[in-house]
PDB file of C-alpha atoms in Angstrom:
ATOM      1  CA  MET A   1     -21.832   3.703  -0.320  1.00  0.00           C
ATOM      2  CA  ARG A   2     -20.669   1.735  -3.316  1.00  0.00           C
ATOM      3  CA  ASN A   3     -21.830   2.534  -6.792  1.00  0.00           C
ATOM      4  CA  PRO A   4     -23.342  -0.500  -8.616  1.00  0.00           C
ATOM      5  CA  GLY A   5     -22.136   0.968 -11.916  1.00  0.00           C
ATOM      6  CA  ILE A   6     -18.542   0.857 -10.675  1.00  0.00           C
ATOM      7  CA  ASP A   7     -18.971  -2.748  -9.531  1.00  0.00           C
ATOM      8  CA  HIS A   8     -20.368  -3.623 -12.963  1.00  0.00           C
ATOM      9  CA  LEU A   9     -17.467  -1.835 -14.678  1.00  0.00           C
ATOM     10  CA  PHE A  10     -14.835  -3.816 -12.752  1.00  0.00           C
ATOM     11  CA  ALA A  11     -16.714  -7.156 -12.763  1.00  0.00           C
ATOM     12  CA  PRO A  12     -14.780  -8.566 -15.741  1.00  0.00           C
ATOM     13  CA  LEU A  13     -11.570  -8.060 -13.737  1.00  0.00           C
ATOM     14  CA  THR A  14     -12.774  -9.277 -10.364  1.00  0.00           C
ATOM     15  CA  ARG A  15     -14.725 -12.306 -11.581  1.00  0.00           C
ATOM     16  CA  GLY A  16     -12.020 -13.666 -13.863  1.00  0.00           C
ATOM     17  CA  PRO A  17     -10.214 -16.881 -12.887  1.00  0.00           C
ATOM     18  CA  ALA A  18      -6.793 -15.219 -12.574  1.00  0.00           C
ATOM     19  CA  PHE A  19      -8.069 -12.539 -10.187  1.00  0.00           C
ATOM     20  CA  GLN A  20     -10.071 -15.051  -8.150  1.00  0.00           C
ATOM     21  CA  SER A  21      -7.031 -17.320  -7.876  1.00  0.00           C
ATOM     22  CA  LEU A  22      -4.893 -14.410  -6.699  1.00  0.00           C
ATOM     23  CA  ALA A  23      -7.546 -13.285  -4.195  1.00  0.00           C
ATOM     24  CA  GLY A  24      -7.835 -16.851  -2.892  1.00  0.00           C
ATOM     25  CA  ARG A  25      -4.079 -17.070  -2.385  1.00  0.00           C
ATOM     26  CA  LEU A  26      -4.067 -13.747  -0.520  1.00  0.00           C
ATOM     27  CA  ALA A  27      -6.933 -14.785   1.734  1.00  0.00           C
ATOM     28  CA  SER A  28      -5.463 -18.192   2.607  1.00  0.00           C
ATOM     29  CA  PRO A  29      -3.100 -18.687   5.563  1.00  0.00           C
ATOM     30  CA  GLY A  30       0.588 -19.140   4.938  1.00  0.00           C
ATOM     31  CA  SER A  31       2.966 -17.308   2.667  1.00  0.00           C
ATOM     32  CA  ARG A  32       1.300 -14.385   0.989  1.00  0.00           C
ATOM     33  CA  ARG A  33       4.225 -12.875  -0.838  1.00  0.00           C
ATOM     34  CA  MET A  34       3.332 -12.202  -4.427  1.00  0.00           C
ATOM     35  CA  ARG A  35       4.828 -10.369  -7.290  1.00  0.00           C
ATOM     36  CA  LEU A  36       2.710  -8.292  -9.621  1.00  0.00           C
ATOM     37  CA  SER A  37       4.690  -7.618 -12.767  1.00  0.00           C
ATOM     38  CA  GLY A  38       3.969  -6.825 -16.373  1.00  0.00           C
ATOM     39  CA  LEU A  39       1.336  -4.222 -15.493  1.00  0.00           C
ATOM     40  CA  THR A  40       1.431  -0.463 -15.807  1.00  0.00           C
ATOM     41  CA  SER A  41       1.500   1.534 -12.589  1.00  0.00           C
ATOM     42  CA  THR A  42      -2.176   2.396 -12.976  1.00  0.00           C
ATOM     43  CA  ALA A  43      -3.121  -1.253 -13.541  1.00  0.00           C
ATOM     44  CA  LYS A  44      -1.130  -2.271 -10.457  1.00  0.00           C
ATOM     45  CA  ALA A  45      -2.977   0.357  -8.408  1.00  0.00           C
ATOM     46  CA  LEU A  46      -6.354  -0.835  -9.671  1.00  0.00           C
ATOM     47  CA  HIS A  47      -5.584  -4.498  -8.993  1.00  0.00           C
ATOM     48  CA  ALA A  48      -4.189  -3.752  -5.525  1.00  0.00           C
ATOM     49  CA  ALA A  49      -7.324  -1.774  -4.625  1.00  0.00           C
ATOM     50  CA  LEU A  50      -9.632  -4.474  -5.979  1.00  0.00           C
ATOM     51  CA  LEU A  51      -7.676  -7.223  -4.186  1.00  0.00           C
ATOM     52  CA  HIS A  52      -7.886  -5.311  -0.916  1.00  0.00           C
ATOM     53  CA  GLN A  53     -11.600  -4.779  -1.405  1.00  0.00           C
ATOM     54  CA  GLU A  54     -12.117  -8.469  -2.222  1.00  0.00           C
ATOM     55  CA  THR A  55      -9.997  -9.961   0.569  1.00  0.00           C
ATOM     56  CA  GLY A  56      -9.878  -7.275   3.265  1.00  0.00           C
ATOM     57  CA  GLN A  57      -6.236  -8.264   3.785  1.00  0.00           C
ATOM     58  CA  PRO A  58      -3.593  -5.592   4.408  1.00  0.00           C
ATOM     59  CA  GLN A  59      -1.038  -5.186   1.643  1.00  0.00           C
ATOM     60  CA  VAL A  60       2.497  -3.898   1.473  1.00  0.00           C
ATOM     61  CA  VAL A  61       3.478  -2.830  -2.035  1.00  0.00           C
ATOM     62  CA  VAL A  62       7.211  -2.360  -2.646  1.00  0.00           C
ATOM     63  CA  VAL A  63       8.339  -0.348  -5.660  1.00  0.00           C
ATOM     64  CA  GLU A  64      11.748   0.641  -6.974  1.00  0.00           C
ATOM     65  CA  GLY A  65      11.968   4.312  -6.062  1.00  0.00           C
ATOM     66  CA  VAL A  66      10.382   7.312  -4.380  1.00  0.00           C
ATOM     67  CA  LYS A  67       8.779   8.717  -7.543  1.00  0.00           C
ATOM     68  CA  GLU A  68       7.186   5.358  -8.341  1.00  0.00           C
ATOM     69  CA  ALA A  69       5.903   5.068  -4.756  1.00  0.00           C
ATOM     70  CA  GLU A  70       4.367   8.539  -4.822  1.00  0.00           C
ATOM     71  CA  ALA A  71       2.703   7.975  -8.213  1.00  0.00           C
ATOM     72  CA  LEU A  72       1.363   4.561  -7.197  1.00  0.00           C
ATOM     73  CA  THR A  73       0.046   5.920  -3.893  1.00  0.00           C
ATOM     74  CA  GLN A  74      -1.863   8.684  -5.671  1.00  0.00           C
ATOM     75  CA  ALA A  75      -3.403   6.210  -8.118  1.00  0.00           C
ATOM     76  CA  LEU A  76      -4.238   3.831  -5.253  1.00  0.00           C
ATOM     77  CA  ARG A  77      -5.963   6.600  -3.316  1.00  0.00           C
ATOM     78  CA  SER A  78      -8.093   7.410  -6.352  1.00  0.00           C
ATOM     79  CA  PHE A  79      -9.080   3.784  -6.936  1.00  0.00           C
ATOM     80  CA  ALA A  80      -9.659   3.211  -3.220  1.00  0.00           C
ATOM     81  CA  GLU A  81     -12.148   6.055  -3.197  1.00  0.00           C
ATOM     82  CA  ILE A  82     -13.832   4.806  -6.385  1.00  0.00           C
ATOM     83  CA  VAL A  83     -14.286   1.219  -5.159  1.00  0.00           C
ATOM     84  CA  GLY A  84     -15.247   2.236  -1.616  1.00  0.00           C
ATOM     85  CA  ILE A  85     -12.212   1.284   0.482  1.00  0.00           C
ATOM     86  CA  LYS A  86     -12.514   3.088   3.795  1.00  0.00           C
ATOM     87  CA  ARG A  87      -8.842   3.138   4.820  1.00  0.00           C
ATOM     88  CA  THR A  88      -6.746   5.522   2.729  1.00  0.00           C
ATOM     89  CA  PRO A  89      -3.658   3.870   1.211  1.00  0.00           C
ATOM     90  CA  LEU A  90      -0.463   5.034   2.891  1.00  0.00           C
ATOM     91  CA  LEU A  91       2.911   6.081   1.588  1.00  0.00           C
ATOM     92  CA  LEU A  92       5.912   5.110   3.709  1.00  0.00           C
ATOM     93  CA  PRO A  93       8.713   7.184   2.187  1.00  0.00           C
ATOM     94  CA  SER A  94      12.363   6.417   2.649  1.00  0.00           C
ATOM     95  CA  LEU A  95      14.566   8.866   4.495  1.00  0.00           C
ATOM     96  CA  ASP A  96      16.138  11.500   2.262  1.00  0.00           C
ATOM     97  CA  VAL A  97      19.468  11.435   4.107  1.00  0.00           C
ATOM     98  CA  LEU A  98      21.753   8.572   4.969  1.00  0.00           C
ATOM     99  CA  PRO A  99      22.754   7.721   8.551  1.00  0.00           C
ATOM    100  CA  GLY A 100      26.026   9.403   9.440  1.00  0.00           C
ATOM    101  CA  GLN A 101      25.558  12.372   7.113  1.00  0.00           C
ATOM    102  CA  GLY A 102      25.027  14.681  10.056  1.00  0.00           C
ATOM    103  CA  MET A 103      21.784  16.019   8.607  1.00  0.00           C
ATOM    104  CA  SER A 104      18.159  15.632   9.647  1.00  0.00           C
ATOM    105  CA  PRO A 105      15.549  14.210   7.281  1.00  0.00           C
ATOM    106  CA  HIS A 106      12.971  16.620   5.869  1.00  0.00           C
ATOM    107  CA  ALA A 107      10.134  17.326   8.343  1.00  0.00           C
ATOM    108  CA  GLU A 108       7.416  16.331   5.848  1.00  0.00           C
ATOM    109  CA  ILE A 109       9.035  12.930   5.319  1.00  0.00           C
ATOM    110  CA  LEU A 110       9.280  12.394   9.075  1.00  0.00           C
ATOM    111  CA  SER A 111       5.630  13.367   9.510  1.00  0.00           C
ATOM    112  CA  THR A 112       4.447  11.037   6.729  1.00  0.00           C
ATOM    113  CA  ARG A 113       6.514   8.185   8.174  1.00  0.00           C
ATOM    114  CA  ALA A 114       5.175   8.801  11.707  1.00  0.00           C
ATOM    115  CA  ILE A 115       1.574   8.624  10.474  1.00  0.00           C
ATOM    116  CA  ALA A 116       2.280   5.458   8.489  1.00  0.00           C
ATOM    117  CA  PHE A 117       4.101   3.752  11.375  1.00  0.00           C
ATOM    118  CA  ASN A 118       1.331   4.656  13.803  1.00  0.00           C
ATOM    119  CA  ARG A 119      -1.365   3.238  11.523  1.00  0.00           C
ATOM    120  CA  LEU A 120       0.725   0.127  10.824  1.00  0.00           C
ATOM    121  CA  SER A 121       1.368  -0.490  14.533  1.00  0.00           C
ATOM    122  CA  THR A 122      -2.308  -0.146  15.444  1.00  0.00           C
ATOM    123  CA  GLY A 123      -3.513  -2.377  12.595  1.00  0.00           C
ATOM    124  CA  ASP A 124      -5.262   0.511  10.842  1.00  0.00           C
ATOM    125  CA  ALA A 125      -3.357   0.279   7.552  1.00  0.00           C
ATOM    126  CA  GLY A 126      -4.975  -1.276   4.504  1.00  0.00           C
ATOM    127  CA  ILE A 127      -2.471  -0.744   1.696  1.00  0.00           C
ATOM    128  CA  VAL A 128       1.023   0.619   2.309  1.00  0.00           C
ATOM    129  CA  VAL A 129       3.319   1.632  -0.546  1.00  0.00           C
ATOM    130  CA  LEU A 130       7.030   2.000   0.034  1.00  0.00           C
ATOM    131  CA  PRO A 131      10.158   2.332  -2.038  1.00  0.00           C
ATOM    132  CA  LEU A 132      12.744  -0.401  -1.709  1.00  0.00           C
ATOM    133  CA  ALA A 133      15.061   1.911   0.271  1.00  0.00           C
ATOM    134  CA  ALA A 134      12.386   2.337   2.967  1.00  0.00           C
ATOM    135  CA  MET A 135      12.036  -1.410   3.265  1.00  0.00           C
ATOM    136  CA  LEU A 136      15.747  -1.758   3.990  1.00  0.00           C
ATOM    137  CA  GLU A 137      15.812   0.749   6.859  1.00  0.00           C
ATOM    138  CA  ARG A 138      16.143  -0.439  10.426  1.00  0.00           C
ATOM    139  CA  LEU A 139      12.951  -0.047  12.470  1.00  0.00           C
ATOM    140  CA  ARG A 140      11.903  -0.261  16.103  1.00  0.00           C
ATOM    141  CA  ALA A 141       9.335  -2.637  17.626  1.00  0.00           C
ATOM    142  CA  PRO A 142       5.668  -1.811  16.790  1.00  0.00           C
ATOM    143  CA  ASP A 143       4.885  -0.604  20.344  1.00  0.00           C
ATOM    144  CA  TYR A 144       7.306   2.295  19.870  1.00  0.00           C
ATOM    145  CA  TYR A 145       5.156   3.720  17.045  1.00  0.00           C
ATOM    146  CA  LYS A 146       1.839   3.536  18.926  1.00  0.00           C
ATOM    147  CA  GLN A 147       2.673   6.689  20.903  1.00  0.00           C
TER     148      GLN A 147
END
């Protein structure tokens, strides 16, 4: 259940022409790549949550590194709960070892990635945050992750 006080608090953001233009571009067919710059991490998290709430469109948010991805994911989860988004934002971490190092990635990273890939492959992901390194990794076809 959404809190009317929260809606009233964020109304100046969501009813402004810049936000409405951005939401309209996200909801329209075609290229939906956008760059959100010049905002603090917290402001990016708030805008991403509000845009997801407004449009219902899935989002992939790419950040520079692992620490930024973790911090943004935590802020996104808080804002998602506040504004009433049902699907918890996901973190898709990059592997902590390079291919050919002869080492296995940390089990927690593998578990987090498996959950994220499963939810992505089944269409159950709302907002996914990943560091640039995770975006550059080679992946399998979506059916592989539905297991």
